[in-house]
Coordinates of N, CA and C and ligand atoms in Angstrom, one line a residue:
X1 N -39.9 60.5 29.6 CA -39.3 59.8 28.6 C -40.1 58.5 28.4
X2 N -39.8 57.9 27.1 CA -40.6 56.6 26.7 C -40.3 55.6 27.8
X3 N -41.5 54.7 27.9 CA -41.3 53.6 28.9 C -41.5 52.3 28.0
X4 N -40.3 51.5 28.0 CA -40.0 50.4 27.2 C -40.4 49.1 28.0
X5 N -40.9 49.2 29.2 CA -41.2 48.1 30.0 C -42.1 47.2 29.4
X6 N -42.0 46.0 29.5 CA -43.0 44.9 28.9 C -42.5 43.9 28.1
X7 N -43.5 43.0 27.6 CA -43.3 42.0 26.7 C -43.7 42.3 25.3
X8 N -42.8 42.2 24.4 CA -43.2 42.7 23.0 C -43.1 41.5 22.0
X9 N -44.1 41.4 21.1 CA -44.1 40.4 20.1 C -43.9 40.9 18.8
X10 N -43.1 40.1 18.1 CA -42.6 40.5 16.8 C -43.9 40.6 15.9
X11 N -44.1 41.5 15.0 CA -45.1 41.7 14.0 C -44.5 41.8 12.7
X12 N -43.3 42.3 12.5 CA -42.5 42.4 11.1 C -41.1 42.3 11.4
X13 N -40.3 41.9 10.4 CA -38.9 41.8 10.5 C -38.3 41.9 9.1
X14 N -38.0 43.1 8.7 CA -37.7 43.4 7.3 C -36.1 43.5 7.1
X15 N -35.6 42.6 6.3 CA -34.2 42.6 6.0 C -33.3 42.1 7.1
X16 N -33.9 41.3 8.0 CA -33.0 40.9 9.1 C -31.9 40.0 8.4
X17 N -32.1 39.3 7.5 CA -31.1 38.3 6.9 C -29.9 39.1 6.5
X18 N -30.2 40.3 5.8 CA -29.0 41.1 5.4 C -28.2 41.4 6.6
X19 N -28.7 41.7 7.8 CA -27.8 42.0 8.9 C -27.1 40.8 9.2
X20 N -27.7 39.5 9.3 CA -27.1 38.3 9.7 C -25.9 38.1 8.7
X21 N -26.1 38.3 7.5 CA -25.1 38.1 6.5 C -23.9 39.2 6.8
X22 N -24.3 40.4 6.9 CA -23.2 41.4 7.2 C -22.3 41.0 8.5
X23 N -22.8 40.4 9.4 CA -22.1 39.9 10.5 C -21.5 38.6 10.4
X24 N -21.6 38.1 9.2 CA -20.9 36.7 8.9 C -21.6 35.6 9.4
X25 N -22.8 35.5 9.7 CA -23.6 34.3 10.3 C -23.8 33.3 9.0
X26 N -23.5 32.2 9.3 CA -23.4 31.2 8.4 C -24.8 30.9 7.6
X27 N -24.7 30.4 6.6 CA -26.1 30.2 5.8 C -27.1 29.5 6.4
X28 N -26.8 28.3 7.0 CA -27.9 27.5 7.7 C -28.5 28.2 8.9
X29 N -27.7 28.9 9.6 CA -28.2 29.7 10.8 C -29.0 30.9 10.2
X30 N -28.5 31.5 9.3 CA -29.3 32.6 8.6 C -30.7 32.2 8.3
X31 N -30.9 31.0 7.6 CA -32.2 30.6 7.2 C -33.1 30.2 8.4
X32 N -32.5 29.7 9.5 CA -33.3 29.4 10.7 C -33.7 30.8 11.3
X33 N -32.6 31.6 11.5 CA -32.8 32.8 12.4 C -33.7 33.9 11.7
X34 N -33.7 33.9 10.4 CA -34.4 35.0 9.6 C -36.0 34.8 9.7
X35 N -36.3 33.4 10.1 CA -37.6 33.1 9.9 C -38.4 33.0 11.5
X36 N -37.6 33.3 12.4 CA -38.0 33.2 13.7 C -38.9 34.3 14.2
X37 N -39.9 34.1 14.8 CA -40.7 35.1 15.6 C -40.1 35.3 17.0
X38 N -39.6 36.6 17.0 CA -38.8 37.1 18.2 C -39.7 37.7 19.2
X39 N -39.5 37.6 20.5 CA -40.1 38.4 21.7 C -39.0 39.1 22.5
X40 N -39.4 40.4 22.7 CA -38.6 41.2 23.5 C -39.1 41.3 24.9
X41 N -38.3 41.0 25.8 CA -38.7 41.3 27.2 C -37.8 42.5 27.7
X42 N -38.5 43.6 28.2 CA -37.5 44.7 28.6 C -38.0 45.1 30.0
X43 N -37.0 45.3 30.8 CA -37.2 45.8 32.2 C -36.4 47.0 32.3
X44 N -37.1 48.2 32.4 CA -36.5 49.5 32.4 C -36.7 50.1 33.7
X45 N -35.6 50.6 34.3 CA -35.7 51.3 35.6 C -34.9 52.6 35.4
X46 N -35.6 53.6 34.9 CA -35.0 54.9 34.5 C -34.1 54.8 33.4
X47 N -32.7 55.0 33.6 CA -31.7 54.8 32.6 C -31.2 53.3 32.5
X48 N -31.6 52.5 33.3 CA -31.1 51.1 33.4 C -32.1 50.1 32.5
X49 N -31.5 49.3 31.7 CA -32.4 48.4 30.9 C -31.8 47.1 31.0
X50 N -32.7 46.1 31.1 CA -32.4 44.7 30.9 C -33.3 44.2 29.8
X51 N -32.6 43.7 28.7 CA -33.4 43.3 27.6 C -33.1 41.8 27.2
X52 N -34.1 41.1 26.8 CA -33.9 39.7 26.4 C -34.7 39.6 25.1
X53 N -34.0 39.1 24.1 CA -34.6 38.8 22.8 C -34.7 37.2 22.8
X54 N -35.9 36.7 22.8 CA -36.3 35.4 22.9 C -36.8 34.8 21.6
X55 N -36.4 33.4 21.4 CA -36.9 32.8 20.2 C -36.8 31.3 20.6
X56 N -37.5 30.5 19.6 CA -37.5 29.1 20.0 C -36.1 28.5 19.6
X57 N -35.3 29.2 18.9 CA -33.9 28.7 18.5 C -32.9 29.2 19.5
X58 N -32.7 30.4 19.8 CA -31.8 31.0 20.7 C -32.4 32.2 21.3
X59 N -31.7 32.7 22.4 CA -32.0 33.9 23.1 C -30.7 34.6 23.2
X60 N -31.0 36.1 23.4 CA -29.9 37.0 23.5 C -30.2 37.9 24.7
X61 N -29.3 38.2 25.4 CA -29.6 39.1 26.5 C -28.5 40.3 26.5
X62 N -28.9 41.5 26.6 CA -28.1 42.6 26.8 C -28.6 43.5 27.7
X63 N -27.8 44.0 28.7 CA -28.2 45.0 29.7 C -27.2 46.1 29.7
X64 N -27.8 47.4 29.7 CA -27.1 48.6 29.6 C -27.8 49.7 30.5
X65 N -26.8 50.8 30.5 CA -27.3 51.9 31.3 C -27.0 53.1 30.3
X66 N -28.0 54.0 30.0 CA -27.8 55.0 29.1 C -26.5 55.8 29.5
X67 N -25.7 56.1 28.5 CA -24.6 56.9 28.5 C -23.3 56.2 29.2
X68 N -23.4 54.9 29.5 CA -22.3 54.1 29.9 C -21.9 53.1 29.0
X69 N -20.6 53.4 28.5 CA -20.0 52.5 27.6 C -19.7 51.1 28.1
X70 N -19.8 50.0 27.5 CA -19.5 48.7 28.2 C -19.0 47.8 27.1
X71 N -18.2 46.7 27.3 CA -18.0 45.7 26.4 C -19.1 44.8 26.3
X72 N -19.6 44.6 25.0 CA -20.7 43.8 24.7 C -20.1 42.5 24.1
X73 N -20.3 41.2 24.5 CA -20.1 40.0 23.9 C -21.3 39.5 23.1
X74 N -21.3 39.6 21.9 CA -22.5 39.1 21.2 C -22.5 37.5 21.0
X75 N -22.6 37.0 22.3 CA -22.6 35.6 22.5 C -23.9 34.9 21.7
X76 N -23.5 33.8 20.9 CA -24.6 33.2 20.3 C -25.1 33.8 19.0
X77 N -24.6 35.1 18.6 CA -24.8 35.8 17.5 C -23.7 35.6 16.7
X78 N -22.8 36.7 16.7 CA -21.6 36.5 15.8 C -20.4 36.3 16.7
X79 N -20.6 36.2 18.1 CA -19.5 36.0 19.1 C -18.4 37.0 18.9
X80 N -18.7 38.3 18.6 CA -17.6 39.4 18.6 C -17.7 40.2 19.9
X81 N -16.7 40.9 20.2 CA -16.7 41.9 21.1 C -16.8 43.3 20.6
X82 N -17.6 44.0 21.1 CA -17.8 45.4 20.5 C -17.9 46.2 21.9
X83 N -17.5 47.5 21.7 CA -17.7 48.6 22.7 C -19.0 49.2 22.4
X84 N -19.9 49.2 23.3 CA -21.4 49.5 23.1 C -21.7 50.7 24.0
X85 N -22.3 51.7 23.3 CA -22.9 52.8 24.2 C -24.3 53.1 23.6
X86 N -25.3 53.3 24.5 CA -26.6 53.7 24.2 C -26.9 55.1 24.8
X87 N -27.4 56.0 23.9 CA -27.8 57.2 24.4 C -29.1 57.5 24.0
X88 N -29.7 58.7 24.3 CA -31.0 59.1 24.0 C -30.9 60.2 22.9
X89 N -31.8 60.1 22.1 CA -32.0 61.1 21.0 C -33.5 61.6 21.1
X90 N -33.9 62.4 21.9 CA -35.4 62.7 22.1 C -35.9 61.4 22.8
X91 N -36.9 60.8 22.1 CA -37.6 59.6 22.8 C -36.9 58.4 22.2
X92 N -36.0 58.5 21.3 CA -35.3 57.4 20.6 C -34.0 56.9 21.6
X93 N -33.8 55.6 21.6 CA -32.6 55.0 22.1 C -31.7 54.9 20.9
X94 N -30.4 55.4 21.0 CA -29.4 55.2 19.8 C -28.3 54.4 20.4
X95 N -27.9 53.3 19.8 CA -26.9 52.4 20.2 C -25.8 52.5 19.1
X96 N -24.6 52.6 19.7 CA -23.3 52.5 18.8 C -22.5 51.3 19.3
X97 N -22.2 50.4 18.4 CA -21.4 49.3 18.7 C -20.0 49.3 17.9
X98 N -19.1 49.9 18.6 CA -17.7 50.0 18.0 C -17.0 48.7 18.0
X99 N -16.5 48.4 16.7 CA -15.7 47.0 16.7 C -15.4 46.8 15.2
X100 N -15.1 45.5 14.9 CA -14.7 45.0 13.6 C -15.5 45.6 12.4
X101 N -16.8 45.7 12.6 CA -17.8 46.1 11.6 C -18.2 47.4 11.9
X102 N -18.0 48.2 10.6 CA -18.3 49.5 10.7 C -19.7 49.8 10.7
X103 N -20.2 51.1 11.2 CA -21.5 51.5 11.2 C -22.5 50.5 11.8
X104 N -22.2 49.8 13.0 CA -22.9 48.9 13.7 C -23.6 49.5 14.9
X105 N -24.9 49.2 14.9 CA -25.6 49.6 16.1 C -27.2 49.5 15.8
X106 N -28.0 50.2 16.6 CA -29.4 50.0 16.5 C -30.1 51.4 17.0
X107 N -31.3 51.5 16.6 CA -32.2 52.7 17.2 C -33.6 52.0 17.7
X108 N -34.0 52.5 18.7 CA -35.2 51.9 19.2 C -36.3 53.1 19.6
X109 N -37.5 53.0 19.2 CA -38.5 54.0 19.7 C -39.9 53.4 19.7
X110 N -40.8 54.0 20.3 CA -42.1 53.6 20.6 C -43.0 54.5 19.6
X111 N -43.9 53.9 19.1 CA -45.1 54.5 18.4 C -46.4 53.8 18.9
X112 N -47.2 54.6 19.7 CA -48.3 53.9 20.4 C -48.0 52.7 21.1
X113 N -48.6 51.6 20.9 CA -48.3 50.3 21.6 C -47.2 49.5 20.8
X114 N -46.6 50.1 19.8 CA -45.7 49.4 19.1 C -44.2 49.8 19.3
X115 N -43.3 48.8 19.4 CA -41.8 49.1 19.6 C -41.2 48.9 18.2
X116 N -40.4 49.9 17.8 CA -39.7 49.9 16.5 C -38.2 49.7 16.8
X117 N -37.6 48.8 16.1 CA -36.1 48.6 16.3 C -35.4 48.4 14.9
X118 N -34.6 49.5 14.6 CA -33.8 49.5 13.4 C -32.4 49.0 13.8
X119 N -32.0 48.1 13.0 CA -30.7 47.6 13.3 C -29.8 47.8 12.0
X120 N -28.6 48.3 12.3 CA -27.8 48.6 11.2 C -26.4 48.0 11.2
X121 N -25.8 47.7 10.2 CA -24.3 47.3 10.1 C -23.9 47.4 8.6
X122 N -22.7 48.0 8.5 CA -22.1 48.5 7.2 C -23.4 49.2 6.5
X123 N -23.7 48.8 5.3 CA -24.9 49.6 4.6 C -26.1 48.9 4.7
X124 N -26.3 48.0 5.6 CA -27.5 47.3 5.7 C -28.5 47.7 6.8
X125 N -29.7 47.8 6.6 CA -30.5 48.2 7.6 C -31.8 47.3 7.6
X126 N -32.0 46.8 8.9 CA -33.2 45.9 9.2 C -34.2 46.8 10.2
X127 N -35.5 46.6 9.7 CA -36.6 47.2 10.5 C -37.5 46.2 11.2
X128 N -37.5 46.3 12.5 CA -38.3 45.1 13.2 C -39.4 46.0 13.9
X129 N -40.7 45.5 14.0 CA -41.8 46.1 14.8 C -42.3 45.0 15.7
X130 N -42.5 45.4 17.0 CA -43.0 44.5 18.0 C -44.2 45.1 18.6
X131 N -45.3 44.3 18.9 CA -46.5 44.9 19.6 C -46.5 44.5 21.0
X132 N -46.9 45.4 21.8 CA -47.0 45.2 23.2 C -48.0 44.0 23.5
X133 N -47.7 43.1 24.4 CA -48.5 42.0 24.7 C -49.1 42.0 26.0
Ligands
RET1 C1 -31.6 35.8 17.5 C2 -31.7 34.2 17.1 C3 -30.5 33.6 17.0 C4 -29.6 34.2 16.1 C5 -29.5 35.7 16.1 C6 -30.5 36.4 16.8 C7 -30.4 37.9 16.8 C8 -30.7 38.7 17.8 C9 -30.4 40.1 17.7 C10 -30.9 40.9 18.8 C11 -30.7 42.3 19.0 C12 -31.1 42.9 20.1 C13 -31.2 44.3 20.4 C14 -31.6 44.7 21.6 C15 -31.8 45.9 22.1 O1 -32.3 46.3 23.1 C16 -33.0 36.2 17.3 C17 -31.5 35.7 19.1 C18 -28.6 36.4 15.2 C19 -29.8 40.8 16.5 C20 -30.7 45.1 19.5

Protein backbone atom coordinates (compact mmCIF):
# COMPACT_ATOMS: atom_id res chain seq x y z
CA UNK A 1 0.00 0.00 0.00
CA UNK A 2 0.90 3.65 -0.44
CA UNK A 3 3.32 5.18 2.08
CA UNK A 4 2.20 8.67 3.11
CA UNK A 5 4.94 9.28 5.67
CA UNK A 6 6.72 12.58 5.46
CA UNK A 7 6.49 16.30 5.18
CA UNK A 8 4.58 17.63 2.20
CA UNK A 9 4.62 21.21 0.92
CA UNK A 10 1.66 22.69 -0.90
CA UNK A 11 2.15 23.39 -4.60
CA UNK A 12 -1.46 24.12 -5.60
CA UNK A 13 -4.81 24.68 -3.93
CA UNK A 14 -7.73 24.88 -6.37
CA UNK A 15 -11.13 26.06 -5.09
CA UNK A 16 -10.28 25.87 -1.39
CA UNK A 17 -12.28 29.02 -0.74
CA UNK A 18 -15.43 27.31 -2.08
CA UNK A 19 -15.00 24.66 0.60
CA UNK A 20 -14.48 27.27 3.30
CA UNK A 21 -17.67 29.00 2.20
CA UNK A 22 -19.61 25.72 2.13
CA UNK A 23 -18.69 25.11 5.78
CA UNK A 24 -19.72 28.68 6.70
CA UNK A 25 -16.27 30.13 7.40
CA UNK A 26 -16.59 33.91 7.63
CA UNK A 27 -15.35 36.23 4.89
CA UNK A 28 -12.29 37.58 6.69
CA UNK A 29 -11.06 34.11 7.69
CA UNK A 30 -11.70 32.81 4.16
CA UNK A 31 -9.54 35.55 2.66
CA UNK A 32 -6.67 34.69 4.97
CA UNK A 33 -7.03 30.91 4.87
CA UNK A 34 -7.40 30.59 1.10
CA UNK A 35 -4.04 32.28 0.50
CA UNK A 36 -2.04 30.22 2.96
CA UNK A 37 0.66 27.85 1.93
CA UNK A 38 -0.07 24.66 3.82
CA UNK A 39 2.28 21.92 4.91
CA UNK A 40 1.17 18.39 5.73
CA UNK A 41 3.03 16.25 8.19
CA UNK A 42 1.98 12.64 8.12
CA UNK A 43 3.12 9.83 10.35
CA UNK A 44 1.76 6.50 9.16
CA UNK A 45 2.17 3.18 10.88
CA UNK A 46 0.28 0.61 8.84
CA UNK A 47 -3.38 1.59 9.16
CA UNK A 48 -2.73 4.29 11.76
CA UNK A 49 -2.29 7.91 10.66
CA UNK A 50 -1.33 11.06 12.50
CA UNK A 51 -1.78 14.11 10.27
CA UNK A 52 -0.98 17.76 10.82
CA UNK A 53 -2.00 20.54 8.46
CA UNK A 54 0.30 23.45 9.27
CA UNK A 55 0.18 27.09 8.26
CA UNK A 56 1.34 30.45 9.59
CA UNK A 57 -2.27 31.24 10.55
CA UNK A 58 -3.60 28.10 12.20
CA UNK A 59 -2.91 24.37 12.36
CA UNK A 60 -5.21 21.40 12.23
CA UNK A 61 -4.51 17.89 13.47
CA UNK A 62 -6.48 14.75 12.83
CA UNK A 63 -5.53 11.19 13.70
CA UNK A 64 -7.33 8.11 12.47
CA UNK A 65 -7.15 4.39 11.89
CA UNK A 66 -8.42 2.94 8.63
CA UNK A 67 -11.87 1.41 9.08
CA UNK A 68 -12.51 2.88 12.54
CA UNK A 69 -15.22 5.51 12.82
CA UNK A 70 -14.60 8.30 15.32
CA UNK A 71 -16.03 11.65 16.32
CA UNK A 72 -13.99 14.43 14.75
CA UNK A 73 -14.19 17.92 16.16
CA UNK A 74 -13.13 20.33 13.44
CA UNK A 75 -11.55 22.64 15.98
CA UNK A 76 -10.33 25.93 14.55
CA UNK A 77 -12.00 25.20 11.20
CA UNK A 78 -15.82 25.25 11.37
CA UNK A 79 -15.92 23.84 14.91
CA UNK A 80 -18.45 21.14 14.07
CA UNK A 81 -18.66 17.56 15.21
CA UNK A 82 -18.76 14.97 12.46
CA UNK A 83 -18.58 11.18 12.47
CA UNK A 84 -15.52 10.40 10.41
CA UNK A 85 -14.39 7.19 8.80
CA UNK A 86 -11.47 6.64 6.47
CA UNK A 87 -11.29 3.56 4.26
CA UNK A 88 -9.05 2.43 1.42
CA UNK A 89 -10.12 2.28 -2.21
CA UNK A 90 -7.11 0.67 -3.86
CA UNK A 91 -4.22 3.04 -3.09
CA UNK A 92 -6.58 5.92 -2.30
CA UNK A 93 -7.75 6.92 1.15
CA UNK A 94 -11.43 7.82 1.18
CA UNK A 95 -12.88 9.79 4.09
CA UNK A 96 -16.56 10.30 4.86
CA UNK A 97 -17.52 12.94 7.44
CA UNK A 98 -21.16 12.46 8.41
CA UNK A 99 -22.81 15.49 9.97
CA UNK A 100 -24.71 18.65 9.28
CA UNK A 101 -23.16 19.17 5.83
CA UNK A 102 -24.03 16.61 3.18
CA UNK A 103 -21.41 14.94 1.01
CA UNK A 104 -18.55 16.00 3.26
CA UNK A 105 -15.21 14.24 3.09
CA UNK A 106 -11.95 13.89 1.20
CA UNK A 107 -9.84 11.56 -0.90
CA UNK A 108 -6.08 11.30 -0.77
CA UNK A 109 -3.64 9.56 -3.06
CA UNK A 110 -0.03 9.61 -4.28
CA UNK A 111 1.33 10.21 -7.74
CA UNK A 112 5.12 9.85 -7.73
CA UNK A 113 6.43 12.28 -5.10
CA UNK A 114 3.19 14.25 -5.10
CA UNK A 115 0.35 13.93 -2.61
CA UNK A 116 -3.12 14.75 -3.90
CA UNK A 117 -5.98 15.73 -1.61
CA UNK A 118 -9.47 16.30 -2.94
CA UNK A 119 -11.80 17.84 -0.37
CA UNK A 120 -15.54 17.93 -0.99
CA UNK A 121 -18.58 19.44 0.75
CA UNK A 122 -22.08 19.72 -0.78
CA UNK A 123 -21.43 20.30 -4.51
CA UNK A 124 -17.99 21.91 -3.98
CA UNK A 125 -14.68 20.20 -4.72
CA UNK A 126 -11.20 21.47 -3.89
CA UNK A 127 -8.04 19.90 -5.26
CA UNK A 128 -4.77 20.33 -3.39
CA UNK A 129 -1.38 19.04 -4.44
CA UNK A 130 1.65 18.71 -2.16
CA UNK A 131 5.25 17.83 -3.00
CA UNK A 132 7.37 15.65 -0.77
CA UNK A 133 10.05 17.79 0.87
C1 LIG B 1 -6.25 25.68 7.77
C2 LIG B 1 -5.99 27.15 8.13
C3 LIG B 1 -7.03 27.71 9.03
C4 LIG B 1 -8.38 27.69 8.38
C5 LIG B 1 -8.68 26.38 7.73
C6 LIG B 1 -7.71 25.40 7.45
C7 LIG B 1 -8.18 24.13 6.87
C8 LIG B 1 -7.67 22.91 7.02
C9 LIG B 1 -8.21 21.72 6.43
C10 LIG B 1 -7.54 20.57 6.64
C11 LIG B 1 -7.87 19.30 6.13
C12 LIG B 1 -7.11 18.25 6.44
C13 LIG B 1 -7.28 16.92 5.94
C14 LIG B 1 -6.39 15.98 6.34
C15 LIG B 1 -6.37 14.64 5.88
O1 LIG B 1 -5.47 13.86 6.17
C16 LIG B 1 -5.39 25.40 6.55
C17 LIG B 1 -5.75 24.83 8.94
C18 LIG B 1 -10.13 26.18 7.38
C19 LIG B 1 -9.44 21.77 5.62
C20 LIG B 1 -8.37 16.64 4.98
